[in-house]
PDB file of C-alpha atoms in Angstrom:
ATOM      1  CA  MET A 199       8.530   0.010  -0.926  1.00  0.00           C
ATOM      2  CA  THR A 200       9.346  -0.779   2.369  1.00  0.00           C
ATOM      3  CA  GLU A 201       9.945   1.207   5.347  1.00  0.00           C
ATOM      4  CA  SER A 202      11.026  -0.401   8.479  1.00  0.00           C
ATOM      5  CA  ASP A 203      11.678   1.307  11.886  1.00  0.00           C
ATOM      6  CA  ARG A 204      12.327  -1.738  14.841  1.00  0.00           C
ATOM      7  CA  THR A 205      12.872   1.126  17.327  1.00  0.00           C
ATOM      8  CA  PRO A 206      10.661   0.287  20.670  1.00  0.00           C
ATOM      9  CA  HIS A 207       8.390   2.645  22.023  1.00  0.00           C
ATOM     10  CA  GLN A 208       7.945   2.404  25.779  1.00  0.00           C
ATOM     11  CA  GLY A 209       4.346   2.186  27.476  1.00  0.00           C
ATOM     12  CA  SER A 210       2.839  -0.867  25.817  1.00  0.00           C
ATOM     13  CA  ALA A 211      -0.574  -1.805  27.709  1.00  0.00           C
ATOM     14  CA  ALA A 212       0.377  -5.275  27.496  1.00  0.00           C
ATOM     15  CA  ASP A 213       3.981  -4.833  28.760  1.00  0.00           C
ATOM     16  CA  GLU A 214       5.457  -5.460  25.376  1.00  0.00           C
ATOM     17  CA  PRO A 215       7.505  -2.811  23.496  1.00  0.00           C
ATOM     18  CA  VAL A 216       5.652  -1.545  20.550  1.00  0.00           C
ATOM     19  CA  TYR A 217       7.432  -0.908  17.238  1.00  0.00           C
ATOM     20  CA  ALA A 218       6.996   1.503  14.713  1.00  0.00           C
ATOM     21  CA  ASP A 219       5.081   0.273  11.730  1.00  0.00           C
ATOM     22  CA  ARG A 220       6.706  -1.175   8.638  1.00  0.00           C
ATOM     23  CA  VAL A 221       5.128   0.421   5.653  1.00  0.00           C
ATOM     24  CA  TYR A 222       4.439  -1.145   2.060  1.00  0.00           C
ATOM     25  CA  ARG A 223       3.276   0.851  -0.868  1.00  0.00           C
ATOM     26  CA  SER A 224       3.738   0.990  -4.584  1.00  0.00           C
ATOM     27  CA  VAL A 225       6.295   3.636  -5.527  1.00  0.00           C
ATOM     28  CA  PRO A 226       5.401   3.600  -9.495  1.00  0.00           C
ATOM     29  CA  SER A 227       1.765   4.424  -8.281  1.00  0.00           C
ATOM     30  CA  VAL A 228       2.645   7.007  -6.222  1.00  0.00           C
ATOM     31  CA  ILE A 229       4.963   8.699  -9.123  1.00  0.00           C
ATOM     32  CA  ALA A 230       1.953   8.255 -11.583  1.00  0.00           C
ATOM     33  CA  GLY A 231      -0.380  10.168  -8.931  1.00  0.00           C
ATOM     34  CA  ALA A 232       2.078  12.835  -8.543  1.00  0.00           C
ATOM     35  CA  MET A 233       2.611  13.086 -12.374  1.00  0.00           C
ATOM     36  CA  MET A 234      -1.245  13.179 -12.880  1.00  0.00           C
ATOM     37  CA  LEU A 235      -1.840  15.783 -10.248  1.00  0.00           C
ATOM     38  CA  ALA A 236       1.038  18.247 -11.625  1.00  0.00           C
ATOM     39  CA  VAL A 237      -0.353  17.813 -15.413  1.00  0.00           C
ATOM     40  CA  ALA A 238      -3.904  18.395 -14.053  1.00  0.00           C
ATOM     41  CA  ALA A 239      -3.155  21.459 -11.961  1.00  0.00           C
ATOM     42  CA  TRP A 240      -1.229  22.846 -14.950  1.00  0.00           C
ATOM     43  CA  LEU A 241      -4.134  22.635 -17.239  1.00  0.00           C
ATOM     44  CA  ILE A 242      -6.535  23.976 -14.518  1.00  0.00           C
ATOM     45  CA  VAL A 243      -4.588  26.830 -13.385  1.00  0.00           C
ATOM     46  CA  ASP A 244      -4.284  27.616 -17.545  1.00  0.00           C
ATOM     47  CA  ALA A 245      -7.851  27.351 -18.169  1.00  0.00           C
ATOM     48  CA  VAL A 246      -8.529  29.688 -15.021  1.00  0.00           C
ATOM     49  CA  VAL A 247      -6.053  32.380 -16.093  1.00  0.00           C
ATOM     50  CA  THR A 248      -6.921  32.442 -20.036  1.00  0.00           C
ATOM     51  CA  GLY A 249     -10.438  30.678 -20.178  1.00  0.00           C
ATOM     52  CA  THR A 250     -13.388  32.597 -21.356  1.00  0.00           C
ATOM     53  CA  GLY A 251     -17.102  32.497 -20.500  1.00  0.00           C
ATOM     54  CA  ALA A 252     -17.740  29.336 -18.228  1.00  0.00           C
ATOM     55  CA  THR A 253     -14.543  27.886 -19.209  1.00  0.00           C
ATOM     56  CA  PRO A 254     -12.835  28.630 -15.604  1.00  0.00           C
ATOM     57  CA  TRP A 255     -15.636  27.763 -13.655  1.00  0.00           C
ATOM     58  CA  VAL A 256     -15.969  24.350 -15.208  1.00  0.00           C
ATOM     59  CA  ALA A 257     -12.033  23.816 -14.644  1.00  0.00           C
ATOM     60  CA  LEU A 258     -12.521  24.881 -10.872  1.00  0.00           C
ATOM     61  CA  ALA A 259     -15.581  22.571 -10.736  1.00  0.00           C
ATOM     62  CA  ALA A 260     -13.678  19.608 -12.183  1.00  0.00           C
ATOM     63  CA  ALA A 261     -10.728  19.934 -10.022  1.00  0.00           C
ATOM     64  CA  PRO A 262     -11.738  18.200  -7.185  1.00  0.00           C
ATOM     65  CA  VAL A 263     -13.722  15.296  -9.344  1.00  0.00           C
ATOM     66  CA  PHE A 264     -10.170  14.852 -10.712  1.00  0.00           C
ATOM     67  CA  ALA A 265      -7.825  15.429  -8.038  1.00  0.00           C
ATOM     68  CA  PHE A 266      -9.324  13.435  -5.131  1.00  0.00           C
ATOM     69  CA  PRO A 267      -9.818  10.153  -7.048  1.00  0.00           C
ATOM     70  CA  VAL A 268      -6.212  10.484  -8.417  1.00  0.00           C
ATOM     71  CA  ILE A 269      -5.267  10.816  -4.770  1.00  0.00           C
ATOM     72  CA  ALA A 270      -7.471   7.996  -3.282  1.00  0.00           C
ATOM     73  CA  TYR A 271      -6.070   5.464  -5.877  1.00  0.00           C
ATOM     74  CA  THR A 272      -2.543   6.463  -6.140  1.00  0.00           C
ATOM     75  CA  LEU A 273      -1.243   8.421  -3.249  1.00  0.00           C
ATOM     76  CA  ARG A 274      -3.617   6.959  -0.289  1.00  0.00           C
ATOM     77  CA  PRO A 275      -3.039   3.192  -0.581  1.00  0.00           C
ATOM     78  CA  VAL A 276      -0.587   2.032   2.093  1.00  0.00           C
ATOM     79  CA  VAL A 277      -0.030  -1.136   4.207  1.00  0.00           C
ATOM     80  CA  ARG A 278       1.086  -0.755   7.867  1.00  0.00           C
ATOM     81  CA  ALA A 279       2.003  -3.480   9.823  1.00  0.00           C
ATOM     82  CA  ASN A 280       3.457  -3.829  13.727  1.00  0.00           C
ATOM     83  CA  ASP A 281       3.505  -6.334  16.273  1.00  0.00           C
ATOM     84  CA  ARG A 282      -0.184  -6.054  16.995  1.00  0.00           C
ATOM     85  CA  ARG A 283      -1.950  -5.155  13.931  1.00  0.00           C
ATOM     86  CA  LEU A 284      -2.176  -4.602  10.330  1.00  0.00           C
ATOM     87  CA  ILE A 285      -3.740  -1.365   8.861  1.00  0.00           C
ATOM     88  CA  VAL A 286      -4.721  -1.694   5.226  1.00  0.00           C
ATOM     89  CA  ARG A 287      -5.389   1.624   3.747  1.00  0.00           C
ATOM     90  CA  ASN A 288      -7.351   1.056   0.237  1.00  0.00           C
ATOM     91  CA  PRO A 289      -8.884   4.326  -2.141  1.00  0.00           C
ATOM     92  CA  LEU A 290     -12.126   4.629  -0.083  1.00  0.00           C
ATOM     93  CA  ARG A 291     -11.785   2.743   3.113  1.00  0.00           C
ATOM     94  CA  THR A 292      -9.177   1.905   6.068  1.00  0.00           C
ATOM     95  CA  ILE A 293      -9.170  -1.682   7.511  1.00  0.00           C
ATOM     96  CA  VAL A 294      -7.492  -2.102  11.055  1.00  0.00           C
ATOM     97  CA  ALA A 295      -7.259  -5.668  11.494  1.00  0.00           C
ATOM     98  CA  PRO A 296      -5.469  -7.041  14.712  1.00  0.00           C
ATOM     99  CA  TRP A 297      -3.360 -10.099  13.994  1.00  0.00           C
ATOM    100  CA  SER A 298      -5.809 -12.422  15.935  1.00  0.00           C
ATOM    101  CA  THR A 299      -8.493 -11.336  13.417  1.00  0.00           C
ATOM    102  CA  VAL A 300      -6.357 -12.215  10.190  1.00  0.00           C
ATOM    103  CA  GLU A 301      -6.754 -15.722   8.516  1.00  0.00           C
ATOM    104  CA  GLY A 302      -4.499 -15.063   6.025  1.00  0.00           C
ATOM    105  CA  LEU A 303      -3.347 -13.191   2.673  1.00  0.00           C
ATOM    106  CA  LYS A 304      -3.420 -14.275  -0.689  1.00  0.00           C
ATOM    107  CA  ALA A 305      -1.395 -12.895  -3.979  1.00  0.00           C
ATOM    108  CA  GLY A 306      -3.433 -14.259  -7.080  1.00  0.00           C
ATOM    109  CA  TYR A 307      -4.128 -11.840  -9.816  1.00  0.00           C
ATOM    110  CA  SER A 308      -4.614  -9.223  -6.934  1.00  0.00           C
ATOM    111  CA  VAL A 309      -3.651  -9.159  -3.014  1.00  0.00           C
ATOM    112  CA  GLU A 310      -6.407 -10.174  -0.793  1.00  0.00           C
ATOM    113  CA  LEU A 311      -6.811 -10.182   2.792  1.00  0.00           C
ATOM    114  CA  PHE A 312      -8.926 -12.595   4.584  1.00  0.00           C
ATOM    115  CA  ALA A 313      -9.955 -11.291   8.257  1.00  0.00           C
ATOM    116  CA  ALA A 314     -12.913 -12.032  10.476  1.00  0.00           C
ATOM    117  CA  GLY A 315     -14.675 -13.924   7.846  1.00  0.00           C
ATOM    118  CA  ARG A 316     -14.429 -11.054   5.274  1.00  0.00           C
ATOM    119  CA  LYS A 317     -12.386 -10.617   2.378  1.00  0.00           C
ATOM    120  CA  PHE A 318     -10.764  -7.358   1.231  1.00  0.00           C
ATOM    121  CA  GLN A 319      -8.424  -6.084  -1.708  1.00  0.00           C
ATOM    122  CA  VAL A 320      -5.256  -4.670  -0.891  1.00  0.00           C
ATOM    123  CA  TRP A 321      -4.450  -2.003  -3.101  1.00  0.00           C
ATOM    124  CA  ALA A 322      -1.410  -0.819  -2.064  1.00  0.00           C
ATOM    125  CA  ILE A 323       0.363  -4.077  -3.132  1.00  0.00           C
ATOM    126  CA  PRO A 324      -0.205  -4.415  -6.987  1.00  0.00           C
ATOM    127  CA  VAL A 325       0.527  -7.920  -8.564  1.00  0.00           C
ATOM    128  CA  SER A 326       2.702  -7.903 -11.678  1.00  0.00           C
ATOM    129  CA  ILE A 327       2.835 -10.767 -13.796  1.00  0.00           C
ATOM    130  CA  ARG A 328       6.118  -9.514 -15.263  1.00  0.00           C
ATOM    131  CA  GLN A 329       7.810  -9.161 -12.128  1.00  0.00           C
ATOM    132  CA  ARG A 330       6.828 -12.654 -11.268  1.00  0.00           C
ATOM    133  CA  LYS A 331       8.490 -14.255 -14.445  1.00  0.00           C
ATOM    134  CA  LYS A 332      11.682 -11.898 -13.837  1.00  0.00           C
ATOM    135  CA  ALA A 333      11.854 -13.314 -10.197  1.00  0.00           C
ATOM    136  CA  THR A 334      11.280 -17.022 -11.212  1.00  0.00           C
ATOM    137  CA  ARG A 335      14.168 -16.441 -13.832  1.00  0.00           C
ATOM    138  CA  ARG A 336      16.175 -14.698 -10.958  1.00  0.00           C
ATOM    139  CA  ALA A 337      15.440 -17.713  -8.811  1.00  0.00           C
ATOM    140  CA  THR A 338      16.341 -20.265 -10.940  1.00  0.00           C
ATOM    141  CA  ARG A 339      19.866 -18.693 -12.043  1.00  0.00           C
ATOM    142  CA  ALA A 340      20.347 -18.150  -8.218  1.00  0.00           C
ATOM    143  CA  ALA A 341      19.619 -22.052  -7.563  1.00  0.00           C
ATOM    144  CA  ALA A 342      22.133 -22.991 -10.125  1.00  0.00           C
ATOM    145  CA  GLU A 343      24.587 -20.842  -8.444  1.00  0.00           C
ATOM    146  CA  GLY A 344      23.669 -22.151  -4.924  1.00  0.00           C
ATOM    147  CA  ASP A 345      22.096 -20.609  -1.801  1.00  0.00           C
ATOM    148  CA  PRO A 346      19.349 -19.039  -3.601  1.00  0.00           C
ATOM    149  CA  ALA A 347      17.224 -17.158  -1.045  1.00  0.00           C
ATOM    150  CA  LEU A 348      19.470 -16.249   1.838  1.00  0.00           C
ATOM    151  CA  ARG A 349      22.301 -14.385   0.015  1.00  0.00           C
ATOM    152  CA  GLY A 350      21.990 -10.729  -1.371  1.00  0.00           C
ATOM    153  CA  PRO A 351      24.072  -9.732  -4.170  1.00  0.00           C
ATOM    154  CA  ALA A 352      27.542  -9.457  -3.624  1.00  0.00           C
ATOM    155  CA  ARG A 353      29.948  -6.256  -4.204  1.00  0.00           C
ATOM    156  CA  PRO A 354      33.001  -6.832  -6.052  1.00  0.00           C
ATOM    157  CA  GLY A 355      35.754  -8.457  -3.890  1.00  0.00           C
ATOM    158  CA  ARG A 356      32.980  -8.958  -1.026  1.00  0.00           C
ATOM    159  CA  ALA A 357      31.127 -12.075   0.024  1.00  0.00           C
ATOM    160  CA  PRO A 358      27.585 -12.356  -0.784  1.00  0.00           C
ATOM    161  CA  ARG A 359      25.632 -10.697   2.168  1.00  0.00           C
ATOM    162  CA  THR A 360      22.982 -12.409   4.108  1.00  0.00           C
ATOM    163  CA  PRO A 361      19.761 -10.360   4.348  1.00  0.00           C
ATOM    164  CA  ARG A 362      18.364  -9.341   7.891  1.00  0.00           C
ATOM    165  CA  PRO A 363      15.124 -11.359   8.770  1.00  0.00           C
ATOM    166  CA  ASP A 364      13.107  -8.309   8.396  1.00  0.00           C
ATOM    167  CA  GLU A 365      14.142  -8.001   4.728  1.00  0.00           C
ATOM    168  CA  LEU A 366      11.997  -9.316   1.750  1.00  0.00           C
ATOM    169  CA  ASP A 367      12.911 -12.338  -0.400  1.00  0.00           C
ATOM    170  CA  PRO A 368      14.865 -11.071  -3.324  1.00  0.00           C
ATOM    171  CA  THR A 369      14.143 -13.808  -5.317  1.00  0.00           C
ATOM    172  CA  ARG A 370      10.292 -13.204  -5.275  1.00  0.00           C
ATOM    173  CA  ALA A 371       8.406 -10.745  -6.933  1.00  0.00           C
ATOM    174  CA  TRP A 372       7.687  -7.693  -4.898  1.00  0.00           C
ATOM    175  CA  SER A 373       3.875  -8.247  -4.079  1.00  0.00           C
ATOM    176  CA  ASP A 374       4.638 -12.110  -3.099  1.00  0.00           C
ATOM    177  CA  ALA A 375       7.587 -11.071  -1.083  1.00  0.00           C
ATOM    178  CA  VAL A 376       5.366  -8.630   0.954  1.00  0.00           C
ATOM    179  CA  VAL A 377       2.470 -11.132   1.290  1.00  0.00           C
ATOM    180  CA  ASN A 378       4.943 -13.784   2.476  1.00  0.00           C
ATOM    181  CA  ALA A 379       6.150 -11.297   4.939  1.00  0.00           C
ATOM    182  CA  LEU A 380       2.943 -10.270   6.267  1.00  0.00           C
ATOM    183  CA  GLN A 381       1.802 -14.094   6.349  1.00  0.00           C
ATOM    184  CA  GLU A 382       4.792 -14.772   8.511  1.00  0.00           C
ATOM    185  CA  GLN A 383       4.107 -11.792  10.771  1.00  0.00           C
ATOM    186  CA  ALA A 384       0.598 -12.813  11.201  1.00  0.00           C
ATOM    187  CA  GLU A 385       1.377 -16.480  12.306  1.00  0.00           C
ATOM    188  CA  ARG A 386       4.079 -14.776  14.800  1.00  0.00           C
ATOM    189  CA  ASN A 387       1.827 -12.631  16.318  1.00  0.00           C
ATOM    190  CA  ALA A 388      -1.891 -13.865  16.320  1.00  0.00           C
ATOM    191  CA  HIS A 389      -1.681 -15.486  19.712  1.00  0.00           C
ATOM    192  CA  LYS A 390       0.150 -12.416  21.397  1.00  0.00           C
ATOM    193  CA  PRO A 391      -2.353 -10.752  24.172  1.00  0.00           C
ATOM    194  CA  SER A 392      -1.401  -7.437  22.629  1.00  0.00           C
ATOM    195  CA  ALA A 393      -2.978  -8.495  19.003  1.00  0.00           C
ATOM    196  CA  GLY A 394      -6.423  -9.040  20.116  1.00  0.00           C
ATOM    197  CA  GLY A 395      -9.266  -6.909  19.375  1.00  0.00           C
ATOM    198  CA  GLU A 396     -12.098  -6.538  16.535  1.00  0.00           C
ATOM    199  CA  LEU A 397     -11.583  -5.565  13.103  1.00  0.00           C
ATOM    200  CA  THR A 398     -12.762  -2.402  12.077  1.00  0.00           C
ATOM    201  CA  THR A 399     -13.322  -0.408   8.666  1.00  0.00           C
ATOM    202  CA  THR A 400     -13.970   3.277   8.070  1.00  0.00           C
ATOM    203  CA  TRP A 401     -14.586   5.043   5.025  1.00  0.00           C
ATOM    204  CA  CYS A 402     -12.634   7.875   3.726  1.00  0.00           C
ATOM    205  CA  TRP A 403     -15.104  10.555   3.636  1.00  0.00           C
ATOM    206  CA  TRP A 404     -12.422  13.638   3.075  1.00  0.00           C
ATOM    207  CA  VAL A 405     -12.096  11.788  -0.397  1.00  0.00           C
ATOM    208  CA  ILE A 406     -15.416  10.851  -0.891  1.00  0.00           C
ATOM    209  CA  ALA A 407     -17.471  14.101   0.125  1.00  0.00           C
ATOM    210  CA  PRO A 408     -15.069  16.700  -2.028  1.00  0.00           C
ATOM    211  CA  THR A 409     -15.584  14.453  -5.056  1.00  0.00           C
ATOM    212  CA  LEU A 410     -19.308  14.305  -4.595  1.00  0.00           C
ATOM    213  CA  ALA A 411     -19.521  17.733  -4.114  1.00  0.00           C
ATOM    214  CA  GLY A 412     -17.135  18.679  -7.121  1.00  0.00           C
ATOM    215  CA  LEU A 413     -19.418  16.637  -9.261  1.00  0.00           C
ATOM    216  CA  VAL A 414     -22.395  18.152  -8.372  1.00  0.00           C
ATOM    217  CA  ALA A 415     -20.941  21.715  -8.843  1.00  0.00           C
ATOM    218  CA  LEU A 416     -19.655  20.317 -12.260  1.00  0.00           C
ATOM    219  CA  VAL A 417     -22.979  19.166 -13.384  1.00  0.00           C
ATOM    220  CA  THR A 418     -24.569  22.620 -12.240  1.00  0.00           C
ATOM    221  CA  VAL A 419     -22.208  24.821 -13.914  1.00  0.00           C
ATOM    222  CA  ILE A 420     -22.581  22.601 -17.379  1.00  0.00           C
ATOM    223  CA  ALA A 421     -26.236  22.709 -16.897  1.00  0.00           C
ATOM    224  CA  ALA A 422     -26.177  26.496 -16.485  1.00  0.00           C
ATOM    225  CA  THR A 423     -24.239  27.065 -19.832  1.00  0.00           C
TER     226      THR A 423
END
């Protein structure tokens, strides 16, 4: 999933327009996470309302142990990129990499970011071998028809549409197309003065702390029964 807003914001420190982030995340992951949270909420509420003995307390203690990891691994991961920096939000860490620190991105069995001499997994862009096979067949078919990469799907009675420069390559798997777009953005912006700075990483304590606290509470409740 990609969201792009190229409306410039004024007041750049380097006298350059600052554009809103282009956002990449896995829609199936978000849907799966929302469904798991909904089912878990129903089960927990049912246990609290109808449970007997220690069951309601066990359910309440287990809630953060389940909910926060699900949020972290399904809803939280996202990649944001503008002309200055790349932000990779993983389940437990956030990496902010100015383009000058980005050495490259690679899509193998997973997507990896190489920056400032370090390697990071990019959770928000899962690799699908099935999508790659479908993209290969689609590209082969498009190549046989001519002009394989630059034309979007044609509507009845209309000529094929040429996609905008910021659109992903429709003939490639989503993860590969995103990595290619980010790689091009890194090469384009790496030498801009506004894209300088140091790479920073921060831990997501609002996920880690409640999960650990819930785990302690769960163990305590179970041990007391």
